[in-house]
Coordinates of C-alpha atoms in Angstrom, one line a residue:
M1 CA 0.1 0.1 -0.4
K2 CA 2.8 1.8 1.1
Y3 CA 4.6 2.2 -2.8
I4 CA 1.4 2.1 -3.7
L5 CA 0.6 5.8 -2.5
T6 CA 4.0 6.9 -3.1
I7 CA 3.8 6.0 -7.3
F8 CA 0.7 8.1 -7.1
L9 CA 2.5 11.4 -5.3
C10 CA 5.0 10.7 -7.9
S11 CA 2.4 10.1 -10.9
G12 CA 0.9 13.8 -9.9
F13 CA 4.3 15.0 -9.3
I14 CA 5.4 14.9 -12.6
G15 CA 1.3 15.8 -14.3
N16 CA 1.7 19.0 -11.8
A17 CA 5.4 19.7 -13.5
Q18 CA 4.4 18.8 -17.5
Q19 CA 1.1 22.2 -16.9
K20 CA 3.5 24.4 -15.0
A21 CA 5.9 23.4 -18.4
A22 CA 3.1 24.1 -21.0
E23 CA 1.4 26.5 -19.7
K24 CA 4.7 28.8 -19.0
N25 CA 5.3 27.8 -22.5
I26 CA 2.2 29.1 -23.4
Y27 CA 3.5 32.7 -22.1
I28 CA 6.8 32.9 -24.1
A29 CA 4.8 32.3 -27.1
M30 CA 2.6 34.8 -26.5
D31 CA 5.4 37.5 -25.7
K32 CA 7.0 36.5 -28.1
T33 CA 4.6 37.3 -30.7
A34 CA 3.9 40.2 -28.8
S35 CA 7.6 41.8 -29.3
I36 CA 7.4 40.8 -32.9
L37 CA 4.3 42.1 -33.0
S38 CA 4.8 45.8 -31.3
E39 CA 8.1 46.0 -33.8
K40 CA 5.6 45.6 -37.1
S41 CA 3.1 47.5 -36.0
K42 CA 3.9 49.8 -33.8
A43 CA 1.0 50.3 -31.9
N44 CA 1.9 51.5 -27.8
S45 CA -0.7 48.7 -26.7
I46 CA -1.1 44.8 -26.6
S47 CA -3.0 42.5 -24.9
I48 CA -3.0 38.8 -26.7
G49 CA -5.9 36.8 -25.3
V50 CA -5.4 32.7 -25.2
V51 CA -8.2 30.1 -25.1
K52 CA -6.6 26.3 -24.6
N53 CA -8.0 23.0 -23.2
G54 CA -10.4 25.2 -22.0
K55 CA -8.2 27.4 -19.6
T56 CA -7.4 30.4 -20.3
Y57 CA -4.6 32.9 -20.6
T58 CA -4.3 36.6 -21.0
R59 CA -0.8 39.0 -21.0
H60 CA -0.9 42.9 -21.8
Y61 CA 2.0 45.3 -23.0
G62 CA 3.1 48.6 -23.7
E63 CA 0.2 52.2 -22.7
I64 CA -2.2 52.9 -24.3
D65 CA -1.0 56.7 -23.5
K66 CA 2.8 56.9 -24.7
G67 CA 4.7 58.6 -21.0
K68 CA 1.8 57.1 -18.9
D69 CA 3.0 53.7 -18.1
N70 CA -0.7 53.0 -18.1
T71 CA -0.7 49.2 -19.5
A72 CA -4.8 47.6 -19.9
T73 CA -5.7 44.9 -18.6
N74 CA -8.5 42.3 -18.6
N75 CA -10.3 45.0 -17.5
T76 CA -9.7 47.9 -20.0
V77 CA -12.5 48.8 -22.2
F78 CA -11.8 48.0 -26.4
E79 CA -14.2 48.9 -29.2
V80 CA -14.3 45.6 -30.9
A81 CA -15.8 46.9 -34.3
S82 CA -17.1 43.9 -36.7
I83 CA -16.2 42.1 -33.4
T84 CA -19.2 42.9 -33.1
K85 CA -20.8 40.9 -36.4
L86 CA -20.4 37.5 -35.0
F87 CA -22.7 38.2 -31.8
T88 CA -25.4 39.1 -34.6
G89 CA -24.9 36.3 -36.3
L90 CA -25.2 34.3 -33.5
L91 CA -28.7 35.8 -32.6
A92 CA -30.0 34.4 -36.7
S93 CA -28.6 31.8 -36.3
Q94 CA -30.6 31.0 -32.2
A95 CA -34.1 32.6 -34.6
V96 CA -32.4 30.2 -37.3
L97 CA -32.5 27.2 -34.7
E98 CA -36.3 28.0 -33.2
G99 CA -37.7 29.0 -36.5
K100 CA -38.3 32.0 -36.0
L101 CA -36.1 32.8 -39.7
N102 CA -36.1 29.6 -42.2
L103 CA -32.4 29.7 -44.1
D104 CA -33.9 29.8 -47.6
D105 CA -37.5 32.9 -46.6
D106 CA -37.1 35.3 -48.9
I107 CA -35.5 38.4 -46.9
R108 CA -38.2 41.0 -47.9
K109 CA -40.5 38.5 -45.8
H110 CA -39.6 39.8 -42.6
I111 CA -38.5 43.5 -43.8
T112 CA -41.2 45.9 -42.9
G113 CA -42.2 48.0 -46.5
S114 CA -42.1 46.6 -49.9
Y115 CA -38.5 46.3 -51.7
P116 CA -39.4 45.3 -55.0
N117 CA -35.9 45.4 -56.3
L118 CA -33.9 42.7 -53.5
E119 CA -34.8 40.2 -56.3
Y120 CA -32.2 39.2 -59.4
N121 CA -34.3 38.2 -62.7
G122 CA -36.7 36.9 -60.1
T123 CA -34.7 35.0 -57.6
P124 CA -34.8 36.8 -54.5
I125 CA -31.7 36.7 -51.8
T126 CA -32.7 34.1 -48.8
I127 CA -32.0 34.9 -45.2
K128 CA -28.8 32.5 -45.7
D129 CA -27.4 34.7 -48.9
L130 CA -27.6 38.0 -46.4
V131 CA -25.7 35.9 -43.5
S132 CA -22.6 35.1 -45.7
F133 CA -22.2 38.8 -47.6
K134 CA -23.7 37.1 -50.8
T135 CA -26.8 38.9 -50.6
G136 CA -25.9 40.4 -54.6
F137 CA -25.5 44.2 -53.3
D138 CA -24.4 46.1 -55.6
K139 CA -23.1 49.0 -53.0
D140 CA -22.7 48.7 -49.0
L141 CA -25.7 51.2 -47.0
P142 CA -24.1 53.4 -46.2
D143 CA -22.3 53.8 -49.5
T144 CA -19.1 55.1 -48.2
A145 CA -17.4 53.2 -51.9
E146 CA -15.3 57.2 -53.3
L147 CA -14.0 57.9 -49.7
R148 CA -12.5 54.0 -49.9
K149 CA -10.9 54.5 -53.1
N150 CA -9.0 57.8 -52.0
R151 CA -8.0 57.2 -48.7
N152 CA -5.9 59.4 -46.7
D153 CA -4.5 60.9 -43.1
S154 CA -7.3 62.4 -42.8
S155 CA -10.4 59.7 -43.9
Y156 CA -11.5 59.2 -40.3
L157 CA -13.1 62.3 -40.1
A158 CA -15.3 61.8 -43.7
F159 CA -16.1 58.5 -42.2
K160 CA -17.0 60.4 -39.2
K161 CA -19.5 62.5 -40.6
I162 CA -21.3 60.5 -42.3
D163 CA -21.4 58.0 -39.3
E164 CA -22.8 61.0 -37.3
S165 CA -25.1 61.7 -40.0
Y166 CA -26.4 58.5 -41.1
N167 CA -30.1 57.0 -39.6
R168 CA -32.0 54.7 -40.2
K169 CA -34.7 56.4 -41.9
Q170 CA -32.0 56.8 -44.5
F171 CA -31.2 53.6 -44.3
F172 CA -35.0 52.1 -45.4
E173 CA -35.0 55.0 -48.4
D174 CA -31.3 54.5 -49.8
L175 CA -31.9 50.1 -49.4
K176 CA -35.2 50.9 -51.6
T177 CA -31.9 52.0 -54.3
I178 CA -30.3 49.2 -54.0
K179 CA -29.7 47.0 -57.6
L180 CA -29.1 43.6 -57.1
D181 CA -25.2 43.2 -59.8
T182 CA -24.8 39.7 -59.7
L183 CA -27.4 36.4 -58.6
P184 CA -27.4 36.6 -54.7
G185 CA -25.1 33.1 -52.6
T186 CA -22.9 33.3 -55.5
K187 CA -20.6 37.2 -55.0
F188 CA -19.2 37.7 -51.6
K189 CA -18.9 41.0 -51.0
Y190 CA -18.6 42.2 -47.4
S191 CA -21.4 45.0 -45.8
N192 CA -21.8 46.5 -43.3
G193 CA -25.4 46.7 -44.3
S194 CA -26.1 43.3 -44.3
L195 CA -25.5 43.5 -40.3
N196 CA -28.0 45.9 -39.8
L197 CA -31.0 45.5 -42.6
T198 CA -30.6 41.8 -40.6
A199 CA -30.7 43.4 -37.0
H200 CA -33.8 44.5 -38.1
I201 CA -35.5 41.5 -38.9
L202 CA -34.2 39.7 -35.4
E203 CA -36.4 42.7 -34.2
N204 CA -39.2 42.0 -36.2
V205 CA -39.1 38.1 -35.4
Y206 CA -38.7 38.5 -32.0
H207 CA -40.8 42.0 -32.0
K208 CA -37.7 43.8 -29.8
S209 CA -34.7 45.9 -29.7
Y210 CA -31.7 44.9 -31.3
E211 CA -29.6 45.8 -28.3
E212 CA -32.8 43.5 -25.2
L213 CA -31.8 40.5 -28.0
L214 CA -28.2 40.6 -27.5
K215 CA -28.4 42.1 -23.6
E216 CA -30.8 38.2 -23.0
N217 CA -29.1 36.2 -25.3
I218 CA -25.5 36.6 -24.7
L219 CA -24.2 39.0 -23.5
S220 CA -26.1 37.7 -19.8
K221 CA -25.6 33.9 -20.5
L222 CA -21.7 34.2 -20.9
Q223 CA -22.0 36.7 -17.6
M224 CA -19.6 39.5 -21.0
N225 CA -20.8 42.3 -18.1
S226 CA -18.7 44.9 -19.2
T227 CA -19.7 44.5 -23.2
G228 CA -22.4 46.4 -24.7
I229 CA -23.7 48.8 -27.5
N230 CA -24.0 51.4 -24.9
L231 CA -22.3 51.4 -22.0
N232 CA -22.1 53.3 -19.2
P233 CA -21.2 56.4 -20.5
Y234 CA -18.7 56.9 -17.1
I235 CA -17.3 54.1 -17.8
A236 CA -13.7 55.5 -20.5
L237 CA -12.8 53.6 -23.3
A238 CA -9.4 53.0 -24.2
N239 CA -7.7 55.5 -26.4
G240 CA -6.7 54.3 -30.0
Y241 CA -4.2 55.9 -32.4
N242 CA -3.0 55.8 -35.7
L243 CA 0.0 56.0 -37.2
K244 CA 1.5 59.0 -36.5
G245 CA 0.2 59.0 -33.0
V246 CA -3.2 61.0 -33.4
L247 CA -5.5 60.7 -31.3
M248 CA -8.4 58.4 -33.3
P249 CA -12.3 59.5 -32.0
S250 CA -14.2 56.7 -31.5
I251 CA -17.4 54.7 -33.0
S252 CA -20.1 56.7 -34.3
D253 CA -23.5 54.4 -35.3
N254 CA -27.2 56.4 -35.1
L255 CA -28.8 52.9 -37.2
W256 CA -29.2 48.6 -35.3
G257 CA -24.7 49.2 -33.8
A258 CA -24.6 45.2 -35.2
A259 CA -22.5 45.7 -37.6
G260 CA -19.6 47.3 -35.6
R261 CA -21.1 49.3 -32.4
L262 CA -19.9 46.3 -29.8
K263 CA -17.5 47.5 -26.9
S264 CA -16.2 45.0 -24.6
T265 CA -13.0 43.5 -22.9
L266 CA -10.3 41.1 -23.4
G267 CA -11.9 39.1 -20.3
D268 CA -15.4 39.0 -21.1
L269 CA -13.6 38.5 -25.4
T270 CA -12.4 35.1 -23.9
K271 CA -15.3 34.7 -22.3
F272 CA -17.3 35.5 -25.6
I273 CA -14.0 33.0 -27.1
N274 CA -14.7 30.2 -24.7
Y275 CA -18.0 29.9 -26.1
E276 CA -17.0 29.8 -29.9
L277 CA -15.4 27.0 -28.8
N278 CA -18.3 24.4 -27.0
T279 CA -18.3 22.0 -30.4
K280 CA -21.7 20.6 -28.4
N281 CA -23.3 24.1 -28.6
K282 CA -26.5 23.7 -31.6
I283 CA -26.3 27.9 -31.5
V284 CA -22.1 27.8 -32.4
K285 CA -22.2 25.1 -34.6
E286 CA -25.3 26.1 -36.8
S287 CA -23.3 29.9 -36.6
Q288 CA -19.9 28.5 -38.3
R289 CA -21.7 26.5 -40.9
N290 CA -21.0 25.5 -44.5
L291 CA -24.1 26.6 -45.1
L292 CA -23.9 27.5 -48.8
N293 CA -21.9 24.0 -49.0
S294 CA -18.9 26.3 -50.1
P295 CA -15.6 23.5 -51.8
T296 CA -13.4 26.4 -50.5
T297 CA -13.9 29.0 -47.4
W298 CA -16.6 29.2 -46.2
N299 CA -18.3 33.2 -44.1
G300 CA -21.5 30.6 -41.1
Y301 CA -23.2 33.5 -39.9
F302 CA -20.8 36.7 -40.6
W303 CA -17.3 35.4 -40.4
D304 CA -15.1 36.3 -42.8
Y305 CA -13.8 33.0 -43.8
I306 CA -13.5 29.9 -42.0
E307 CA -11.2 27.3 -43.7
V308 CA -9.7 23.8 -42.9
D309 CA -6.6 23.4 -42.6
Q310 CA -4.1 20.6 -40.8
N311 CA -5.8 21.7 -37.4
G312 CA -9.0 21.1 -38.9
Q313 CA -11.5 24.4 -39.2
N314 CA -10.7 27.5 -38.2
C315 CA -12.5 30.4 -38.5
W316 CA -11.4 34.1 -38.6
K317 CA -12.7 37.5 -37.3
H318 CA -11.1 40.7 -38.1
G319 CA -12.6 44.2 -36.2
G320 CA -10.9 47.6 -37.2
A321 CA -12.8 50.9 -35.6
F322 CA -10.6 54.5 -36.5
G323 CA -8.1 53.8 -33.4
T324 CA -8.1 49.6 -32.1
Q325 CA -8.2 47.2 -34.7
N326 CA -9.0 43.1 -33.2
M327 CA -8.2 40.2 -34.6
L328 CA -10.1 37.1 -33.5
I329 CA -9.2 33.5 -34.6
I330 CA -11.1 29.9 -32.8
Y331 CA -9.9 26.3 -33.9
P332 CA -12.9 24.0 -32.6
E333 CA -11.4 20.6 -33.6
R334 CA -8.3 21.8 -31.6
Q335 CA -10.5 24.2 -28.5
L336 CA -8.6 27.1 -28.9
G337 CA -9.2 30.5 -29.5
I338 CA -6.6 33.9 -30.0
S339 CA -7.8 37.3 -29.2
I340 CA -5.1 40.4 -30.1
I341 CA -6.4 43.7 -29.3
V342 CA -3.9 46.5 -30.1
N343 CA -4.4 50.4 -30.0
I344 CA -3.5 51.9 -33.3
S345 CA -5.5 52.0 -36.9
D346 CA -3.6 51.5 -40.2
E347 CA -3.9 50.5 -43.2
N348 CA -0.9 47.6 -42.6
T349 CA -2.5 47.0 -38.9
A350 CA -4.8 44.1 -39.9
E351 CA -1.8 42.0 -42.1
A352 CA 0.7 42.8 -39.0
L353 CA -2.2 41.3 -36.4
G354 CA -3.1 38.4 -39.0
E355 CA 0.5 37.6 -39.3
A356 CA 1.1 37.0 -35.2
V357 CA -2.4 34.9 -35.0
I358 CA -0.8 32.3 -37.5
R359 CA 2.4 32.9 -35.5
L360 CA 0.5 31.7 -31.8
S361 CA -1.1 30.0 -33.2
N362 CA 2.2 27.7 -35.3
D363 CA 4.4 27.7 -31.4
L364 CA 0.5 26.1 -29.5
L365 CA -0.4 23.7 -32.0
A366 CA 3.6 22.0 -32.3
E367 CA 2.5 19.9 -30.2
N368 CA 0.2 17.4 -32.5
K369 CA 3.5 16.6 -34.8
T370 CA 3.9 13.9 -36.7
K371 CA 6.6 11.5 -36.6
S372 CA 10.1 12.6 -37.7
G373 CA 11.5 11.7 -41.5
I374 CA 10.5 12.0 -45.3
Y375 CA 7.0 14.4 -45.1
G376 CA 4.8 14.3 -47.6
Y377 CA 5.9 11.4 -50.3
K378 CA 7.7 8.0 -51.4
L379 CA 10.1 6.9 -54.0
T380 CA 9.1 4.3 -56.3
D381 CA 11.5 2.8 -59.3
D382 CA 9.8 5.7 -62.2
N383 CA 6.8 7.7 -60.0
V384 CA 6.3 10.1 -57.4
V385 CA 3.4 9.1 -54.3
F386 CA 2.5 12.1 -52.8
V387 CA 0.7 11.0 -49.0
Y388 CA -1.5 13.4 -47.1
E389 CA -3.0 12.2 -44.3
H390 CA -5.2 14.2 -42.2
D391 CA -5.4 14.0 -38.6
K392 CA -7.5 11.1 -37.1
N393 CA -8.8 13.2 -34.5
L394 CA -10.0 15.3 -36.6
D395 CA -13.5 15.6 -38.7
P396 CA -12.9 13.8 -42.5
N397 CA -15.6 15.4 -43.0
L398 CA -14.4 19.6 -43.7
I399 CA -12.5 17.8 -46.2
K400 CA -13.8 18.5 -49.9
S401 CA -10.9 18.1 -51.9
V402 CA -7.0 18.0 -51.2
S403 CA -4.6 19.2 -54.1
I404 CA -0.6 20.1 -54.3
A405 CA 1.0 23.1 -55.1
G406 CA 4.9 24.0 -55.9
S407 CA 7.3 25.2 -57.6
F408 CA 6.4 22.9 -60.4
D409 CA 2.7 23.3 -61.1
K410 CA 3.4 27.3 -60.7
W411 CA 1.9 27.2 -57.0
N412 CA -1.5 27.0 -58.5
P413 CA -4.4 23.9 -56.4
N414 CA -6.7 24.5 -58.4
D415 CA -4.2 22.3 -60.9
K416 CA -5.9 19.4 -62.5
D417 CA -2.9 17.0 -62.9
F418 CA -2.3 17.6 -59.1
Q419 CA -5.5 16.9 -57.3
M420 CA -5.2 13.7 -55.2
I421 CA -7.4 10.8 -54.5
Q422 CA -9.1 9.7 -52.1
K423 CA -7.5 6.7 -50.5
N424 CA -9.7 6.6 -47.0
K425 CA -11.5 8.6 -44.9
N426 CA -8.2 10.7 -43.9
T427 CA -5.9 9.6 -46.8
F428 CA -5.0 11.4 -50.1
E429 CA -3.0 9.8 -52.8
L430 CA -1.8 11.3 -56.2
I431 CA 0.6 8.8 -58.5
I432 CA 2.9 11.3 -60.2
P433 CA 5.8 10.5 -63.0
K434 CA 9.2 11.1 -62.6
S435 CA 9.3 12.4 -65.4
R436 CA 6.9 16.0 -64.5
F437 CA 9.6 17.1 -63.0
K438 CA 13.5 17.5 -63.8
K439 CA 16.0 15.9 -62.0
N440 CA 18.2 17.1 -59.3
E441 CA 17.0 20.6 -58.7
T442 CA 15.2 21.1 -56.0
H443 CA 11.0 21.3 -56.5
L444 CA 9.3 23.3 -53.1
F445 CA 5.2 22.9 -52.3
K446 CA 2.8 22.3 -49.8
F447 CA -0.4 20.3 -49.5
V448 CA -3.5 22.8 -50.1
I449 CA -7.1 22.0 -48.3
N450 CA -10.3 22.9 -50.7
K451 CA -7.9 25.3 -52.1
S452 CA -7.6 27.3 -49.9
G453 CA -5.5 26.1 -46.5
W454 CA -2.8 25.2 -47.3
I455 CA -1.0 23.3 -44.7
Q456 CA 2.3 23.7 -42.7
A457 CA 5.3 21.7 -43.3
P458 CA 5.7 20.0 -39.8
I459 CA 8.0 21.9 -37.8
N460 CA 10.2 17.9 -37.4
A461 CA 9.7 16.5 -41.9
I462 CA 13.8 16.9 -42.6
N463 CA 12.7 17.8 -45.9
R464 CA 12.0 21.2 -44.4
E465 CA 12.4 24.4 -45.4
S466 CA 14.3 26.0 -42.5
D467 CA 13.4 29.0 -43.7
G468 CA 11.6 31.3 -46.1
D469 CA 7.6 29.9 -46.0
N470 CA 8.5 26.5 -45.0
N471 CA 7.7 24.8 -47.7
L472 CA 8.3 20.8 -48.1
I473 CA 10.9 19.7 -50.7
L474 CA 11.3 17.4 -53.0
K475 CA 14.1 15.9 -55.2
F476 CA 15.6 12.7 -56.3

């Protein structure tokens, strides 16, 4: 009995030590990401939240205002801009599951007034077209296309002026002037107007205000007590700046606020990420679903895009205000979610945030390794046999295709000669004659899932580039 107890205690101690080491590595990865992002984005303040396997990790770097030593905390309130769209999407998802809306409904069934213009050659816009950013609208509401063509350092003043004056009456008047330039459900076009129209529809089917629906169905349930559209006026928003250090104004919105008026904290956003990672929640699952059965990326309910790669499904959303930006990503099948907030907004900020999220994701998912050795192919007498094996812990039904893109086919994932054949649920194979490749030359390649999910070469593959894009190497 004494020996059994000793073994039990030792096992517990080892497990504890391993857990602490794993958590330390998470913080190290966060610190490294923040350091690189700080240099690239020039942000005063960076806040990073990670949810991994049910545990939450947060860190804040820099200072909100230069020289004031005011580092952000989990309770600092930021504008999260278009992250708001995910909340609107969840409400629409719930309405569908509750039978208040049908995905195939003509949207005009739920809009107050008559809009004969909202169809294309007799084909109406459906709810699933609306939430997928595929209405076919020829313009946004309000229409800011001209402003976006000629952006400069003072453009924000013009955007701010439009937002302050534009109201619901003008929204519905402009909705009557919309023309559909393509068949609904076929062409992606980002649109704030689609979100505010969805908010109007939700109000009509529930007979409650959009803000009430938000509070009752999401904010209260998740105890996101510091999140809302209209917060207490005594609550201070974190300052945000442009690249030149000019203090930027906050977002104005006299519509529903469903496209980008939400304010939140990193503490609350990690609660939201936890919710989005709940693969058993029917509302969440519906909001991330491939509604239009796309063979590549899809949008679920108002996500920027959802794709599949070696870590399964991953869902992306960017939010950009005048002085802050936020990138949020979740990997439901890996139980990983990340939110990074910076208090700077510039034309290059989104790219810097995207790179930071990818870098941090790769570091935190590096544990999902493959066996060491030559990865991705084997050689026979006359052929190169390419082999991709998808992780058996991931859903193979999300894969529509696997292709090979490389230096030998101009990195084209649509090349018909390099589409792999599914051998079983998780394994894809393609046999190519050696004669298709020049001998004694180094060929680079990657596997691509659904024409969009470019697979990262495993760290322990001996035929992996040591720098650059870390492509796989083929040479014989």
